[in-house]
């Protein structure tokens, strides 16, 4: 019944033998710790075990981090795929490069998949194979430790069995009979009993010797194998680390190189789409009638021109050229429409408001055969040097208003504009802005003007806030 409850192939005798070995080993370890029995030590092997445990710990950490890295690559792959598919879905068929963009999205997905698979095949699998040998060696080291305890126990048993068995003359020492049976033994049988005791002692010594030889043989076999494997395993770590990280570096370099090409292609497509959009070109297949505003509808809110990528040049009637000097603006009109302006001093100039007022109240003179008015001298037309004085009509009364230096013309704000940079002017719909010339014409970007709010100038004069703003958000007065 006892054997039925045990595992297959395990008998009561085997179980008793294993229990006896554990008890013997425990007793031997206690004796060694108490200093009553010597312990076999191998310093070189112990150092090899320390290196083995260190190598196993480092390899396990590397395996864990590598798996985390691959999981991050997989996550990045999914995120990139979702993002680019979203772009592909939003990208309208009539936009520039739709087919090329779809091809880039597909190639990017394939590149991510190939990169992840190569890392798995050449890094993770190699890592698992490398660490797969450690558990077996670790169990053999533990077995060697047990066999070493068995060897020490057999050695001590053999020593105690032979100790004190020989007399001073080298003969076998016979113990005097002490039991009642031995005392009751007849004299003629004393020799037989002595011979029996000697045989028993010889048997014990023979058994101790056999046990010692057997324990020593088992220990030496496993010890010799480990003595060869541990240094070899320790030295193999360098080559493994080199091979693993060289492969990963090569795969990453190739991946990022190919990914950079795809990103550049995508960037080029978007740049061309941006140019198409900023130039106002109609998308392919669009109906021009759909872009016609109804007469009574509000004007559309324009897009702010980019300061890094200027828009297409505006029509001449929309805004003056960046290189055109303020004093030459009036020369755009012919002699019939030009007002009779007399520049009397370099400290005075006529504002656009005054010119408009004069044009409305003064009839045009006949066209002269040849212009007789001399062009204003540079000193007289330099707005950045002299403030402009204009007449503003308020409730029928004329009031002289001093304009800021470099004043060019007035504009009214058609749409709200929120400043994006510190040098930009924030405006609300309906604001009147005084446009002035740039201190350095080279700093002016096409499609942008410099100015200040009229209300701010009237109140604060030179301390008023001046900034740049997009011209297409305003309309000239």
Coordinates of C-alpha atoms in Angstrom, one line a residue:
X1 CA 0.0 0.0 0.0
X2 CA 2.9 2.3 0.7
X3 CA 4.4 1.8 -2.7
X4 CA 1.0 2.5 -4.4
X5 CA 1.0 6.1 -3.1
X6 CA 4.5 6.8 -4.5
X7 CA 5.5 8.0 -7.9
X8 CA 6.1 5.7 -10.8
X9 CA 9.4 3.9 -10.5
X10 CA 9.9 5.0 -6.9
X11 CA 10.2 2.2 -4.3
X12 CA 10.2 2.3 -0.5
X13 CA 13.9 1.3 -0.6
X14 CA 14.8 4.1 -2.9
X15 CA 12.9 6.6 -0.9
X16 CA 14.6 5.5 2.3
X17 CA 17.9 5.8 0.6
X18 CA 17.2 9.3 -0.5
X19 CA 16.1 10.3 3.0
X20 CA 19.2 8.7 4.5
X21 CA 21.4 10.7 2.1
X22 CA 19.7 14.0 3.0
X23 CA 20.1 13.2 6.7
X24 CA 23.8 12.3 6.2
X25 CA 24.5 15.5 4.3
X26 CA 22.7 17.7 6.9
X27 CA 24.7 16.0 9.6
X28 CA 27.9 16.6 7.7
X29 CA 27.2 20.3 7.1
X30 CA 26.4 20.8 10.8
X31 CA 29.7 19.2 11.7
X32 CA 31.6 21.4 9.2
X33 CA 30.0 24.6 10.5
X34 CA 30.8 23.6 14.1
X35 CA 34.4 23.0 13.1
X36 CA 34.4 19.3 14.0
X37 CA 34.9 18.2 10.4
X38 CA 37.0 19.6 7.7
X39 CA 35.5 20.8 4.4
X40 CA 37.0 20.3 0.9
X41 CA 37.4 23.8 -0.8
X42 CA 38.3 24.7 -4.3
X43 CA 39.0 28.5 -4.6
X44 CA 39.3 28.6 -8.4
X45 CA 36.0 26.8 -8.8
X46 CA 34.3 29.1 -6.4
X47 CA 35.5 32.1 -8.4
X48 CA 34.1 30.4 -11.5
X49 CA 30.7 30.1 -9.8
X50 CA 30.7 33.8 -8.9
X51 CA 31.4 34.7 -12.5
X52 CA 28.7 32.3 -13.6
X53 CA 26.1 33.9 -11.4
X54 CA 27.1 37.4 -12.5
X55 CA 27.0 36.4 -16.2
X56 CA 23.6 34.8 -15.7
X57 CA 22.2 37.9 -14.0
X58 CA 23.5 40.2 -16.7
X59 CA 22.2 38.0 -19.5
X60 CA 18.8 37.8 -17.9
X61 CA 18.6 41.6 -17.6
X62 CA 19.7 42.0 -21.2
X63 CA 17.1 39.6 -22.3
X64 CA 14.4 41.5 -20.4
X65 CA 15.5 44.8 -21.8
X66 CA 15.7 43.4 -25.4
X67 CA 12.1 42.1 -25.1
X68 CA 11.0 45.5 -23.9
X69 CA 12.8 47.2 -26.8
X70 CA 11.1 44.8 -29.3
X71 CA 7.7 45.5 -27.7
X72 CA 8.4 49.3 -28.1
X73 CA 9.3 48.8 -31.8
X74 CA 6.1 46.9 -32.3
X75 CA 4.1 49.7 -30.5
X76 CA 5.9 52.3 -32.6
X77 CA 5.1 50.3 -35.7
X78 CA 1.4 50.3 -34.9
X79 CA 1.3 54.0 -34.0
X80 CA 3.1 54.9 -37.2
X81 CA 0.8 52.8 -39.3
X82 CA -2.3 54.3 -37.7
X83 CA -1.0 57.8 -38.1
X84 CA -0.1 57.4 -41.8
X85 CA -3.3 55.6 -42.6
X86 CA -5.2 58.5 -41.1
X87 CA -3.2 60.9 -43.3
X88 CA -4.0 58.7 -46.3
X89 CA -7.7 58.7 -45.5
X90 CA -7.8 62.5 -45.1
X91 CA -5.7 63.1 -48.3
X92 CA -8.3 63.9 -51.0
X93 CA -7.9 62.2 -54.4
X94 CA -7.6 65.4 -56.3
X95 CA -4.7 66.7 -54.2
X96 CA -1.2 66.5 -55.5
X97 CA 0.6 63.2 -55.2
X98 CA -2.2 61.1 -53.7
X99 CA -1.0 57.9 -55.4
X100 CA 2.6 58.5 -54.3
X101 CA 1.5 59.2 -50.7
X102 CA -0.4 55.9 -50.6
X103 CA 2.7 54.1 -51.9
X104 CA 4.8 55.7 -49.2
X105 CA 2.4 54.6 -46.5
X106 CA 2.5 51.0 -47.7
X107 CA 6.3 51.0 -48.0
X108 CA 6.6 52.4 -44.5
X109 CA 4.5 49.6 -43.1
X110 CA 6.6 46.9 -44.9
X111 CA 9.8 48.5 -43.6
X112 CA 8.7 48.5 -40.0
X113 CA 7.6 44.8 -40.3
X114 CA 10.9 43.8 -41.8
X115 CA 12.9 45.6 -39.1
X116 CA 11.0 44.0 -36.3
X117 CA 11.3 40.5 -37.7
X118 CA 15.1 40.9 -38.2
X119 CA 15.5 41.9 -34.6
X120 CA 13.6 38.9 -33.5
X121 CA 15.5 36.4 -35.7
X122 CA 19.0 37.8 -35.1
X123 CA 18.9 39.2 -31.6
X124 CA 16.1 37.8 -29.5
X125 CA 16.4 34.2 -30.7
X126 CA 20.2 34.3 -30.2
X127 CA 19.6 35.7 -26.8
X128 CA 17.3 32.9 -25.8
X129 CA 19.7 30.3 -27.1
X130 CA 22.6 31.9 -25.1
X131 CA 20.6 32.0 -21.9
X132 CA 19.2 28.5 -22.5
X133 CA 22.5 26.8 -21.3
X134 CA 22.5 28.5 -17.9
X135 CA 19.8 26.5 -16.1
X136 CA 21.4 23.2 -16.9
X137 CA 24.8 24.3 -15.7
X138 CA 23.3 25.9 -12.6
X139 CA 21.6 22.5 -11.7
X140 CA 24.9 20.7 -12.2
X141 CA 26.7 23.1 -9.9
X142 CA 24.1 22.4 -7.2
X143 CA 24.6 18.6 -7.8
X144 CA 28.4 19.0 -7.5
X145 CA 27.9 20.8 -4.2
X146 CA 25.8 17.8 -2.9
X147 CA 28.3 15.3 -4.2
X148 CA 31.1 17.2 -2.5
X149 CA 29.3 16.9 0.8
X150 CA 28.8 13.1 0.2
X151 CA 32.6 12.8 -0.6
X152 CA 33.5 14.6 2.7
X153 CA 31.1 12.4 4.6
X154 CA 32.5 9.2 3.2
X155 CA 36.0 10.5 3.8
X156 CA 35.2 11.2 7.4
X157 CA 33.4 7.8 7.9
X158 CA 36.4 6.0 6.4
X159 CA 38.8 7.9 8.7
X160 CA 36.7 7.1 11.8
X161 CA 36.4 3.4 10.9
X162 CA 40.1 2.9 10.6
X163 CA 41.0 5.1 13.6
X164 CA 42.1 3.1 16.7
X165 CA 41.7 -0.3 15.1
X166 CA 45.4 -1.1 15.2
X167 CA 47.5 -1.7 18.4
X168 CA 50.9 -0.5 19.2
X169 CA 52.5 -3.6 17.6
X170 CA 50.5 -3.1 14.5
X171 CA 48.2 -6.0 15.2
X172 CA 44.5 -5.8 15.4
X173 CA 43.2 -4.6 18.7
X174 CA 40.5 -7.0 20.1
X175 CA 38.0 -5.6 22.5
X176 CA 37.3 -7.7 25.5
X177 CA 33.8 -9.3 25.7
X178 CA 31.4 -7.2 27.6
X179 CA 27.9 -8.6 26.9
X180 CA 26.4 -11.5 28.8
X181 CA 26.5 -13.6 25.6
X182 CA 30.2 -13.0 25.3
X183 CA 30.8 -13.9 28.9
X184 CA 28.7 -17.0 28.6
X185 CA 30.7 -18.2 25.6
X186 CA 32.8 -21.2 26.5
X187 CA 36.5 -20.9 26.4
X188 CA 36.8 -23.1 23.4
X189 CA 34.5 -20.7 21.5
X190 CA 36.3 -17.5 22.4
X191 CA 38.5 -17.9 19.3
X192 CA 35.5 -18.2 17.0
X193 CA 33.9 -15.1 18.5
X194 CA 37.1 -13.1 18.1
X195 CA 37.4 -14.2 14.5
X196 CA 33.8 -13.1 13.9
X197 CA 34.5 -9.6 15.4
X198 CA 37.6 -9.2 13.3
X199 CA 35.6 -10.1 10.2
X200 CA 32.9 -7.6 11.0
X201 CA 35.6 -4.9 11.5
X202 CA 37.2 -5.7 8.2
X203 CA 33.8 -5.6 6.5
X204 CA 33.1 -2.2 7.9
X205 CA 36.5 -0.9 6.7
X206 CA 35.9 -2.4 3.3
X207 CA 32.5 -0.8 3.0
X208 CA 33.9 2.5 4.1
X209 CA 36.6 2.3 1.5
X210 CA 34.1 1.3 -1.3
X211 CA 31.8 4.2 -0.3
X212 CA 34.7 6.6 -0.3
X213 CA 35.9 5.5 -3.7
X214 CA 32.4 5.7 -5.2
X215 CA 31.7 9.2 -3.7
X216 CA 35.1 10.4 -4.9
X217 CA 34.5 9.1 -8.5
X218 CA 31.1 10.7 -8.8
X219 CA 32.3 14.0 -7.5
X220 CA 35.4 14.1 -9.7
X221 CA 33.5 13.4 -12.9
X222 CA 31.0 16.2 -12.5
X223 CA 33.7 18.5 -11.1
X224 CA 36.0 18.0 -14.1
X225 CA 33.3 18.8 -16.5
X226 CA 32.3 22.0 -14.8
X227 CA 36.0 23.0 -14.4
X228 CA 36.1 23.1 -18.2
X229 CA 32.7 24.6 -19.0
X230 CA 32.6 27.5 -16.6
X231 CA 35.7 29.4 -17.9
X232 CA 34.6 28.7 -21.5
X233 CA 31.2 30.1 -20.8
X234 CA 32.5 33.1 -19.0
X235 CA 34.8 34.0 -22.0
X236 CA 32.0 33.5 -24.5
X237 CA 30.1 36.5 -23.2
X238 CA 32.3 39.0 -25.1
X239 CA 31.7 37.5 -28.5
X240 CA 28.0 37.2 -27.9
X241 CA 27.6 40.8 -26.9
X242 CA 29.6 41.9 -29.9
X243 CA 27.6 39.8 -32.3
X244 CA 24.2 40.8 -30.8
X245 CA 24.8 44.6 -30.8
X246 CA 26.5 44.6 -34.2
X247 CA 23.5 43.0 -35.7
X248 CA 21.1 45.4 -34.0
X249 CA 23.2 48.4 -35.0
X250 CA 23.3 47.3 -38.6
X251 CA 19.6 46.7 -38.8
X252 CA 18.8 50.0 -37.2
X253 CA 21.2 51.9 -39.5
X254 CA 19.6 50.4 -42.6
X255 CA 16.1 50.9 -41.2
X256 CA 16.6 54.6 -40.4
X257 CA 18.3 55.2 -43.8
X258 CA 15.4 53.7 -45.7
X259 CA 12.9 55.4 -43.4
X260 CA 14.7 58.7 -44.0
X261 CA 14.2 58.3 -47.8
X262 CA 10.5 57.7 -47.4
X263 CA 10.1 60.7 -45.0
X264 CA 11.9 62.9 -47.5
X265 CA 9.6 61.8 -50.3
X266 CA 6.5 62.5 -48.1
X267 CA 7.9 65.9 -47.2
X268 CA 8.4 66.8 -50.8
X269 CA 4.8 65.8 -51.6
X270 CA 3.5 68.0 -48.8
X271 CA 5.7 70.9 -49.9
X272 CA 4.3 70.8 -53.4
X273 CA 0.8 70.5 -52.0
X274 CA 1.5 73.6 -49.9
X275 CA 2.6 75.5 -52.9
X276 CA -0.5 74.5 -54.8
X277 CA -2.7 75.6 -51.8
X278 CA -0.9 78.9 -51.2
X279 CA -0.9 79.9 -54.9
X280 CA -4.7 79.5 -55.0
X281 CA -4.7 76.9 -57.7
X282 CA -7.9 74.9 -58.0
X283 CA -7.7 71.2 -57.2
X284 CA -7.9 68.8 -60.2
X285 CA -11.6 68.2 -61.1
X286 CA -13.0 71.1 -59.0
X287 CA -15.8 73.2 -60.4
X288 CA -14.8 76.9 -60.5
X289 CA -18.5 77.8 -59.9
X290 CA -18.3 76.3 -56.5
X291 CA -15.6 78.9 -55.5
X292 CA -17.7 81.9 -56.4
X293 CA -18.9 84.0 -53.4
X294 CA -22.5 85.1 -53.2
X295 CA -22.8 89.0 -53.5
X296 CA -24.4 89.3 -50.1
X297 CA -22.2 86.9 -48.3
X298 CA -19.4 87.9 -45.9
X299 CA -15.8 87.9 -47.2
X300 CA -13.9 84.7 -46.4
X301 CA -11.3 84.7 -43.7
X302 CA -7.9 84.6 -45.5
X303 CA -5.0 82.5 -44.4
X304 CA -2.1 84.2 -42.8
X305 CA 1.0 84.0 -45.2
X306 CA 3.9 82.1 -43.9
X307 CA 7.0 84.1 -42.9
X308 CA 9.2 81.2 -43.8
X309 CA 7.6 80.5 -47.1
X310 CA 6.3 83.8 -48.7
X311 CA 3.2 83.5 -50.8
X312 CA 2.9 84.3 -54.5
X313 CA 3.5 88.0 -55.3
X314 CA 0.3 90.0 -54.9
X315 CA -1.4 91.9 -57.8
X316 CA 0.1 95.4 -58.3
X317 CA -3.2 97.1 -57.3
X318 CA -3.3 95.1 -54.0
X319 CA -0.1 96.3 -52.3
X320 CA 3.1 98.1 -53.3
X321 CA 6.2 96.2 -54.1
X322 CA 8.6 95.6 -51.2
X323 CA 11.4 97.5 -53.0
X324 CA 9.2 100.5 -54.0
X325 CA 10.1 103.6 -52.1
X326 CA 7.3 105.5 -50.3
X327 CA 8.0 108.6 -52.3
X328 CA 7.4 106.8 -55.6
X329 CA 3.9 105.5 -54.7
X330 CA 2.2 108.5 -56.1
X331 CA 3.9 108.2 -59.4
X332 CA 1.8 105.1 -60.1
X333 CA -1.0 107.4 -61.2
X334 CA -1.1 109.4 -64.4
X335 CA -1.0 113.2 -64.5
X336 CA -4.7 113.4 -65.0
X337 CA -5.5 111.7 -61.7
X338 CA -2.6 113.1 -59.7
X339 CA -3.5 116.0 -57.3
X340 CA -1.7 119.3 -57.5
X341 CA 0.7 118.7 -54.6
X342 CA 3.3 121.2 -53.8
X343 CA 6.2 120.1 -51.6
X344 CA 7.3 123.2 -49.8
X345 CA 9.7 121.9 -47.3
X346 CA 11.5 118.7 -46.3
X347 CA 9.6 118.7 -43.1
X348 CA 6.1 118.3 -44.6
X349 CA 4.5 115.7 -46.8
X350 CA 0.9 115.0 -47.8
X351 CA -0.9 112.0 -46.4
X352 CA -3.1 109.6 -48.3
X353 CA -6.2 110.9 -46.4
X354 CA -5.5 114.5 -47.6
X355 CA -4.9 113.3 -51.1
X356 CA -8.2 111.4 -51.2
X357 CA -10.1 114.5 -49.8
X358 CA -8.6 116.8 -52.4
X359 CA -9.3 114.4 -55.2
X360 CA -13.0 114.2 -54.2
X361 CA -13.4 118.0 -54.0
X362 CA -11.2 119.3 -56.8
X363 CA -12.1 118.6 -60.5
X364 CA -9.4 117.1 -62.6
X365 CA -7.5 119.5 -64.8
X366 CA -7.0 118.9 -68.6
X367 CA -4.2 116.8 -69.5
X368 CA -1.1 118.8 -70.0
X369 CA 1.0 118.2 -73.1
X370 CA 4.1 117.5 -70.9
X371 CA 4.6 117.2 -67.2
X372 CA 6.1 120.3 -65.7
X373 CA 6.2 119.3 -62.1
X374 CA 9.7 118.3 -60.9
X375 CA 10.0 115.1 -59.0
X376 CA 10.4 115.6 -55.2
X377 CA 14.0 115.4 -54.0
X378 CA 15.0 112.5 -51.8
X379 CA 15.3 114.7 -48.8
X380 CA 11.7 115.9 -49.2
X381 CA 10.2 112.5 -49.7
X382 CA 12.0 110.5 -46.9
X383 CA 9.2 109.6 -44.6
X384 CA 11.4 107.9 -42.1
X385 CA 13.1 111.2 -41.3
X386 CA 10.1 113.6 -40.9
X387 CA 6.7 113.0 -39.3
X388 CA 3.7 113.5 -41.6
X389 CA 1.0 116.1 -40.8
X390 CA -2.4 115.4 -42.2
X391 CA -5.8 117.1 -41.9
X392 CA -8.5 114.8 -40.4
X393 CA -12.2 115.9 -40.8
X394 CA -14.2 115.4 -37.6
X395 CA -17.9 116.6 -37.6
X396 CA -17.1 119.1 -40.4
X397 CA -14.1 120.6 -38.6
X398 CA -10.6 120.3 -39.8
X399 CA -8.0 119.1 -37.2
X400 CA -4.3 118.6 -37.9
X401 CA -3.1 115.1 -36.9
X402 CA 0.6 114.3 -36.8
X403 CA 1.4 110.9 -38.5
X404 CA 4.2 108.6 -37.3
X405 CA 7.6 108.7 -39.1
X406 CA 7.6 106.8 -42.3
X407 CA 3.8 106.8 -42.7
X408 CA 2.6 105.4 -45.9
X409 CA -1.1 104.8 -45.9
X410 CA -4.0 103.6 -43.7
X411 CA -5.8 100.3 -43.8
X412 CA -8.8 98.9 -42.0
X413 CA -8.8 95.4 -40.5
X414 CA -11.3 93.0 -42.1
X415 CA -10.7 90.1 -39.8
X416 CA -9.4 89.4 -36.3
X417 CA -5.7 88.5 -36.3
X418 CA -4.0 86.9 -33.3
X419 CA -0.3 87.6 -33.0
X420 CA 1.8 84.5 -33.2
X421 CA 5.2 86.1 -32.5
X422 CA 6.4 89.0 -30.3
X423 CA 7.1 91.2 -33.3
X424 CA 3.5 90.8 -34.7
X425 CA 0.6 93.3 -34.3
X426 CA -2.6 91.8 -32.9
X427 CA -5.7 93.3 -34.6
X428 CA -9.5 93.2 -34.3
X429 CA -11.9 93.6 -37.1
X430 CA -12.6 97.3 -37.7
X431 CA -9.3 98.6 -36.3
X432 CA -7.6 101.4 -38.3
X433 CA -3.9 100.8 -38.8
X434 CA -1.3 103.3 -39.8
X435 CA 1.1 101.6 -42.2
X436 CA 4.8 102.7 -41.9
X437 CA 7.9 101.8 -43.8
X438 CA 10.3 99.1 -42.4
X439 CA 13.5 100.5 -40.9
X440 CA 15.4 98.0 -43.0
X441 CA 13.6 97.1 -46.3
X442 CA 15.5 93.9 -46.4
X443 CA 13.6 92.6 -43.3
X444 CA 10.2 92.9 -45.0
X445 CA 8.7 89.6 -46.0
X446 CA 6.4 89.6 -49.0
X447 CA 2.7 89.8 -48.0
X448 CA 3.5 91.5 -44.6
X449 CA 3.2 95.2 -43.6
X450 CA 4.5 97.2 -40.6
X451 CA 2.2 99.5 -38.7
X452 CA 0.5 100.6 -35.5
X453 CA -3.1 101.1 -34.5
X454 CA -4.3 104.7 -35.1
X455 CA -6.0 104.9 -31.8
X456 CA -2.8 103.7 -30.0
X457 CA -0.7 106.3 -32.0
X458 CA -3.1 109.2 -31.1
X459 CA -2.9 108.3 -27.4
X460 CA 0.7 107.2 -26.9
X461 CA 2.6 108.6 -30.0
X462 CA 6.2 107.3 -30.0
X463 CA 5.5 104.7 -27.3
X464 CA 2.7 103.1 -29.2
X465 CA 3.0 99.4 -30.1
X466 CA 4.4 98.7 -33.6
X467 CA 4.4 95.3 -35.3
X468 CA 4.0 93.4 -38.5
X469 CA 0.7 92.0 -39.8
X470 CA -0.5 90.1 -42.9
X471 CA -1.7 92.4 -45.6
X472 CA -4.5 90.1 -46.8
X473 CA -6.3 90.6 -43.5
X474 CA -6.7 94.3 -44.2
X475 CA -8.2 96.7 -46.9
X476 CA -6.8 100.1 -47.8
X477 CA -8.7 103.2 -47.0

